Coordinates of C-alpha atoms in Angstrom, one line a residue:
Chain C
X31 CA 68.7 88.0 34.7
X32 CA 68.5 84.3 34.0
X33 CA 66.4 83.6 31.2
X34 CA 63.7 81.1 31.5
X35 CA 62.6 77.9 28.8
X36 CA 60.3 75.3 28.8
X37 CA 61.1 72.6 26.1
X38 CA 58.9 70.0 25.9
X39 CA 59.9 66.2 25.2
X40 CA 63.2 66.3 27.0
X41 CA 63.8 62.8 28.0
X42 CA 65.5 62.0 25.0
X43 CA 67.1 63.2 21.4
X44 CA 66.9 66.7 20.3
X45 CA 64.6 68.0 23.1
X46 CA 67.4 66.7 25.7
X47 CA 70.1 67.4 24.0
X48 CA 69.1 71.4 23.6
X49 CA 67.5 71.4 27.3
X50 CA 71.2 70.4 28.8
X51 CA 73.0 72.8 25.9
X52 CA 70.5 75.8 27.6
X53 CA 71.6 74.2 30.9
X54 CA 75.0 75.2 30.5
X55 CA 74.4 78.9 29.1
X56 CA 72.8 79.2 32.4
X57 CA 69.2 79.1 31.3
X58 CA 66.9 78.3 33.7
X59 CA 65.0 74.7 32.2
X60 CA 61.5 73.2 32.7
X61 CA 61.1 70.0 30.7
X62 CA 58.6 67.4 30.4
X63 CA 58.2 64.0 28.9
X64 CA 55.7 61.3 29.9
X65 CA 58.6 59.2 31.2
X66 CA 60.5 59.7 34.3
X67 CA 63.5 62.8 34.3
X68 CA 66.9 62.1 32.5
X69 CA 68.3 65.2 33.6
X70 CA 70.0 66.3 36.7
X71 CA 70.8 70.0 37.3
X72 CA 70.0 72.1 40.1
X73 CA 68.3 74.5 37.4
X74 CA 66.3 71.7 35.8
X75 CA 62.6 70.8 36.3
X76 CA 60.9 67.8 35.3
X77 CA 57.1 67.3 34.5
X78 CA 56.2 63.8 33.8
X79 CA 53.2 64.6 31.5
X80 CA 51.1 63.9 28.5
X81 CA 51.0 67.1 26.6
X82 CA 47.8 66.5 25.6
X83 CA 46.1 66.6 29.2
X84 CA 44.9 69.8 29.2
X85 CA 45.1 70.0 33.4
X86 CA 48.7 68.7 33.7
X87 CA 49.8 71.5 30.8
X88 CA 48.0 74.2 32.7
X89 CA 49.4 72.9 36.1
X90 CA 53.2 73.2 34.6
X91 CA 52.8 76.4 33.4
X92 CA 51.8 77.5 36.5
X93 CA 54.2 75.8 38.4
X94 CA 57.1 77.1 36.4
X95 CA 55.8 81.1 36.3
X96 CA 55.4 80.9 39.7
X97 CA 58.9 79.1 40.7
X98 CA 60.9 81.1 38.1
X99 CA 58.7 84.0 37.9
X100 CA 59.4 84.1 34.2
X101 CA 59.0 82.2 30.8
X102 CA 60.9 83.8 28.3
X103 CA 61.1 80.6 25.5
X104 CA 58.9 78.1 24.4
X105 CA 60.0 75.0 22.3
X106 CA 57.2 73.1 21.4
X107 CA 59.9 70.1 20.8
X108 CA 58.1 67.0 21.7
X109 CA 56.5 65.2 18.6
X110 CA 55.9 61.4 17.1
X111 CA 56.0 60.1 13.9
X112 CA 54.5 56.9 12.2
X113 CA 54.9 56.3 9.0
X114 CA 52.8 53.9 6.7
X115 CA 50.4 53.9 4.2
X116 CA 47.1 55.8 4.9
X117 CA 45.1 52.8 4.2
X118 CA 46.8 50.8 6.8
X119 CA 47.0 53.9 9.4
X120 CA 44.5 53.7 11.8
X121 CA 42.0 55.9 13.9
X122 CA 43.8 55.3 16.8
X123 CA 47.1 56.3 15.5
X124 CA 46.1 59.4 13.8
X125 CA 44.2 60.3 17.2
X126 CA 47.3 59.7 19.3
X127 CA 50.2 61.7 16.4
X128 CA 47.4 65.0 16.3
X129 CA 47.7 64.6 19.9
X130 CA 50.8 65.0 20.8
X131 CA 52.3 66.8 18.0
X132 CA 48.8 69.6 17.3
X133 CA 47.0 69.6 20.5
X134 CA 50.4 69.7 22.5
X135 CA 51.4 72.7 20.7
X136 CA 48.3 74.4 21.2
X137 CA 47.8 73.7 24.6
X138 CA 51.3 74.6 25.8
X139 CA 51.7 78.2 23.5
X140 CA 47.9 78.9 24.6
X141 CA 49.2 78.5 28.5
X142 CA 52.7 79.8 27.9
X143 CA 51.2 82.8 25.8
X144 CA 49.0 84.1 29.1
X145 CA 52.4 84.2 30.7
X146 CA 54.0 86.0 27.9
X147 CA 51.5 88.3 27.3
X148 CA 52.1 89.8 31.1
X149 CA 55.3 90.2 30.7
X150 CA 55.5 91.8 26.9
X151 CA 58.4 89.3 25.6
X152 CA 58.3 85.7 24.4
X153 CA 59.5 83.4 21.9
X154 CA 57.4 80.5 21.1
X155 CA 59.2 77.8 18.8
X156 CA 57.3 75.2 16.8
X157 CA 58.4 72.0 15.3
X158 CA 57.0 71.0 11.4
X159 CA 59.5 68.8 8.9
X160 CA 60.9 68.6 5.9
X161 CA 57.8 65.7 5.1
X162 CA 55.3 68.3 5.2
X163 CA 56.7 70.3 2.7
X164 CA 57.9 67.8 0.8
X165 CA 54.5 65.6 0.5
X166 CA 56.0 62.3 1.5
X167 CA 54.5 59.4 0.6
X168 CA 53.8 56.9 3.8
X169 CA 53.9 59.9 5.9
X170 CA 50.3 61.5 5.5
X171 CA 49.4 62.1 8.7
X172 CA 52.6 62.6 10.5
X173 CA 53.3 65.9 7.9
X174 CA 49.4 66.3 8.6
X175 CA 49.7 67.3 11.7
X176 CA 52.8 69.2 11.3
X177 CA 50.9 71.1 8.5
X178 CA 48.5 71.9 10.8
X179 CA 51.3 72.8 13.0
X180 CA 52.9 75.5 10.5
X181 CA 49.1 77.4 9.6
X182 CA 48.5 77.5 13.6
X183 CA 52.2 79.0 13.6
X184 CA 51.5 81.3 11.1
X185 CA 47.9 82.4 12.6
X186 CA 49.1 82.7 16.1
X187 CA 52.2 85.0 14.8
X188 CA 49.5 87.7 13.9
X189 CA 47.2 87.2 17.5
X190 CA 50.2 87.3 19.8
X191 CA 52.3 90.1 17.9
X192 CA 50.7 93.1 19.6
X193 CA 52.4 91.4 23.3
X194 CA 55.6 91.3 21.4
X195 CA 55.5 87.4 21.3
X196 CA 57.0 85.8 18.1
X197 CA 56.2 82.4 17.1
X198 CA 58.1 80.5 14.5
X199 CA 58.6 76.9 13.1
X200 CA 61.3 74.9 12.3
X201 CA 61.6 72.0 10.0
X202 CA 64.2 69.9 10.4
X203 CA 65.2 66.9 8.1
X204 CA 66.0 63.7 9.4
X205 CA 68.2 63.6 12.1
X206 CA 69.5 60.4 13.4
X207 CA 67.3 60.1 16.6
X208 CA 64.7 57.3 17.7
X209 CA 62.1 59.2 16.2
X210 CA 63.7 57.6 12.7
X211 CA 65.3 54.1 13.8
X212 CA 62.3 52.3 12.6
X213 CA 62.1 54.2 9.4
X214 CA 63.4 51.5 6.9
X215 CA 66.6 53.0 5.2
X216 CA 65.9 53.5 2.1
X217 CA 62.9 55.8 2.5
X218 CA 65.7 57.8 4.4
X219 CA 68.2 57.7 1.8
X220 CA 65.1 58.5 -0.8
X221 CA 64.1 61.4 1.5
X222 CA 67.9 63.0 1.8
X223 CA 68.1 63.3 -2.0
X224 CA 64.8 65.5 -2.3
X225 CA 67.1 67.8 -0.4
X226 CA 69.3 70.5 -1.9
X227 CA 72.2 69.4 0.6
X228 CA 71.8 65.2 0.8
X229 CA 73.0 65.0 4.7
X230 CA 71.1 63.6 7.6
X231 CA 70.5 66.6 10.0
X232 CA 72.5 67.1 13.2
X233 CA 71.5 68.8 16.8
X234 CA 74.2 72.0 15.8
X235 CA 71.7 72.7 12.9
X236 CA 68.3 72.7 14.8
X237 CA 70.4 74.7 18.0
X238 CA 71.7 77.1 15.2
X239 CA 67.8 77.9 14.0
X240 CA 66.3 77.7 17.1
X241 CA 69.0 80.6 18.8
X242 CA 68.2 83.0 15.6
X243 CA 64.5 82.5 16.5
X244 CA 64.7 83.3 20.0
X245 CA 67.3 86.0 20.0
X246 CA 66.4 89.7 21.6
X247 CA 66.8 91.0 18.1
X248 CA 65.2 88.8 16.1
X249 CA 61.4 90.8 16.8
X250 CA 60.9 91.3 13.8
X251 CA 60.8 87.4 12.5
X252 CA 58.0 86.0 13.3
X253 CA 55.3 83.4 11.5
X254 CA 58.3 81.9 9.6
X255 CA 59.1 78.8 8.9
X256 CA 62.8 77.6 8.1
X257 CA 63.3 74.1 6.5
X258 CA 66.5 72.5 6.9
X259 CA 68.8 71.0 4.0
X260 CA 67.3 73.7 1.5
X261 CA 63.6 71.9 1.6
X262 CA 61.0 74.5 0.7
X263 CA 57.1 74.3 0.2
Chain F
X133 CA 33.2 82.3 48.0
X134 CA 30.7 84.7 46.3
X135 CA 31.8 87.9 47.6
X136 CA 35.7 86.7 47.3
X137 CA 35.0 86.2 43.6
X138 CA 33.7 89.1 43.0
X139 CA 36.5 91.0 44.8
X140 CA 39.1 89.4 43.0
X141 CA 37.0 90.5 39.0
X142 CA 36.8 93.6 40.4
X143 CA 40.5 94.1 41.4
X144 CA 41.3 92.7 38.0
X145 CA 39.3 95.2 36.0
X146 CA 40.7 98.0 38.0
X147 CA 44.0 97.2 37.4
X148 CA 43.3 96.2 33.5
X149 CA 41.9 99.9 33.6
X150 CA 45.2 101.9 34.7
X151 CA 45.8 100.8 31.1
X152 CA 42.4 101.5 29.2
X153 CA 41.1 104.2 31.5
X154 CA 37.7 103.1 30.6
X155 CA 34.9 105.4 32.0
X156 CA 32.1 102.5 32.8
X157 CA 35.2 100.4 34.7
X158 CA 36.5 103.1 37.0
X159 CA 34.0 101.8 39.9
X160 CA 33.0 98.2 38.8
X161 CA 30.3 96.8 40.4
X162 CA 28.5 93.4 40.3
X163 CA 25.9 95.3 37.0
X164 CA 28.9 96.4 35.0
X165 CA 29.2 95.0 31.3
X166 CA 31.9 93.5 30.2
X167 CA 32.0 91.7 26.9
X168 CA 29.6 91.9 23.8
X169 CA 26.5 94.2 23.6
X170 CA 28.1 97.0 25.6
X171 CA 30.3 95.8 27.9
X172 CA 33.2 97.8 28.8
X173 CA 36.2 95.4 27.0
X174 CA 37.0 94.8 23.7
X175 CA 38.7 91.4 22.3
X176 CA 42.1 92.4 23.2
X177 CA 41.4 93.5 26.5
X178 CA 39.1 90.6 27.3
X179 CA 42.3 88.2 26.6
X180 CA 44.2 90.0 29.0
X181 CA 41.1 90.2 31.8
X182 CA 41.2 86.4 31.4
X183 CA 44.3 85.4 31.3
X184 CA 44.6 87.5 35.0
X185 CA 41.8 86.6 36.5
X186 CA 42.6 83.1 35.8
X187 CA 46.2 83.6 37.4
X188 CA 44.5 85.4 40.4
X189 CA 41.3 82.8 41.1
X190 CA 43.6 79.9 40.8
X191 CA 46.0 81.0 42.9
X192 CA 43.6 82.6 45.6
X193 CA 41.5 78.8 45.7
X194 CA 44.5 76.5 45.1
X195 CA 42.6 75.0 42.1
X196 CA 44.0 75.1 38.5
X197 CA 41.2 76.6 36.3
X198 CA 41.0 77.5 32.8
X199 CA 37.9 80.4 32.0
X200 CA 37.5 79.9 27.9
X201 CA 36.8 76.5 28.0
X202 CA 33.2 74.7 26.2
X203 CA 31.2 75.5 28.6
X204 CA 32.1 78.7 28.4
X205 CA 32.2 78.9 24.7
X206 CA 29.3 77.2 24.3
X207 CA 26.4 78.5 26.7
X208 CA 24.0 81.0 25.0
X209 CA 24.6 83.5 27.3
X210 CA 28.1 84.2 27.8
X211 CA 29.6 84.1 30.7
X212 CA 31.4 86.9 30.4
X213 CA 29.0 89.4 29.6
X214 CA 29.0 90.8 33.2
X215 CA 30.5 90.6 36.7
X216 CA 27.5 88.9 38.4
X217 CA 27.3 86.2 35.4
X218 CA 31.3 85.9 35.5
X219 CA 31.0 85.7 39.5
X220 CA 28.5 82.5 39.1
X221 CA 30.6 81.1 36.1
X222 CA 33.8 80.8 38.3
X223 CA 31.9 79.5 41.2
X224 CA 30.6 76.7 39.5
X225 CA 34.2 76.0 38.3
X226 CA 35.5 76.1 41.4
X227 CA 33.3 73.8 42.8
X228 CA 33.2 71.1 39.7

């Protein structure tokens, strides 16, 4: 049976880059971004969204159960980061990062979960980072929201474990994607040598984490959360 | 609309009951409790009733709706406490 996945935030980086490399296993992909589709594959649908509209995350959902009858994987990929001094952030940009990294994650594993829950199987995949662990300065409310990301992980694990649905996080470090190009370099460098292995982070490491989290046999992991580069809390 | 409603909560619970083979929900009818108080689910099973009837409604009126939202949540009364008040909660949803 083909398996289904929505990844959210595939019209570029990482959330691309693993929607093609699930593409090619054969997985049937639902993506969505608020731009207009990268990706052309006859197993490939595209949402142009905001995953913070409650109606157009409720539409998808529906639109993908019912096309592919299934949803076996959710990655909550799509995220954005800003990084500067809390004094200088302001309201509007903390509104718009709890947006789409927190409120998109909960809308799309509340919707996705409904589905799951049916069917006795899911795997829900978060995204937190190394910053939240580590307590960067200049990125308060960027490893806010993903710390809000990891509890609601963690919480969720317990409420959805009785349908057989896991839910875990990942954290990667910095990988070189847009979501860093404006980050000066180096805050990067600086952030690299709080690791335990100093090297940006590459697609192959987040794919290796995300296909333990999702596997048939990992149901017994669940409410983890794995930091890349040997980053821990 | 009523009536289809009403059909459609009542198909859910029955089917929701070849699970928890409930007494009071083996012939629903517009009275029957079914959250808080004494109504026939319990948390788990009322995630599960909503999560179907949601499925079914929107599907059956060709209109996207989500059940726990703040109305919901927030009136005094909940809407969920029996078919009748669930049958007037959806239909006001549907016609928003």
């Amino acid at each position: 049976m083909d398996r289904v996945i929505i990844i959210t935030g595939t019209s570029k980086g990482i959330g691309r880059d693993l929607a093609e490399y699930y593409l090619r296993l054969g997985w049937r992909v639902a993506g969505c971004s608020r731009k207009e589709q990268t990706i052309e594959h006859d197993n490939y649908r595209h949402f142009e969204l905001d995953v913070s509209e409650e109606r157009s995350v409720v539409k998808m959902v529906r639109a993908v159960k019912k096309e592919f009858g299934r949803i076996d994987v959710l990655l909550n990929n799509a995220g954005i980061a800003s990084m500067n001094h809390f004094l200088t952030t302001s309201l509007g940009t903390v509104e718009s990062i709890f947006n789409t990294n927190f409120l998109g994650t909960f809308l799309f594993s509340r919707e996705v979960s409904k589905v799951m829950m049916r069917q006795k199987f899911g795997r829900v995949v978060n995204y937190t980072t190394v910053a939240a662990a580590l307590r960067l300065e200049g990125e308060a409310i960027y490893a806010a929201s993903k710390g809000a990301i990891e509890n609601f992980t963690q919480t969720i694990a317990k409420e959805l474990a009785p349908y057989n649905i896991t839910v875990n996080a990942i954290g990667p470090t910095p990988v070189e994607t847009d979501l860093i190009k404006a980050v000066p370099k180096e805050k990067i460098v600086a952030l690299l040598e709080k690791q335990a292995i100093q090297r940006f982070g590459t697609f192959e490491d987040i794919k290796n984490v995300i296909d333990f989290f999702i596997d048939a046999k990992s149901d017994f992991i669940t409410g983890q959360v794995i930091y890349l580069g040997g980053v821990h809390n | 609309m009523q009536e289809k409603i009403e059909k459609i909560i009542i198909d859910v619970l029955l089917e929701l009951n070849e699970e928890l083979e409930s007494n009071e929900l083996q012939n629903p009818t517009q009275e029957t409790k079914l959250y808080g108080g004494n109504g026939a689910l319990d948390s788990l099973a009322l995630v599960s009733f909503i999560t179907d009837l949601e499925e079914r409604v929107s599907d059956a009126f060709d209109k996207d709706i989500v059940l726990a939202d703040e109305k919901a949540m927030s009136q005094r009364t909940s809407p969920f406490r029996s078919v009748k008040s669930l049958t007037i909660y959806i239909q006001k949803l549907l016609e928003e």
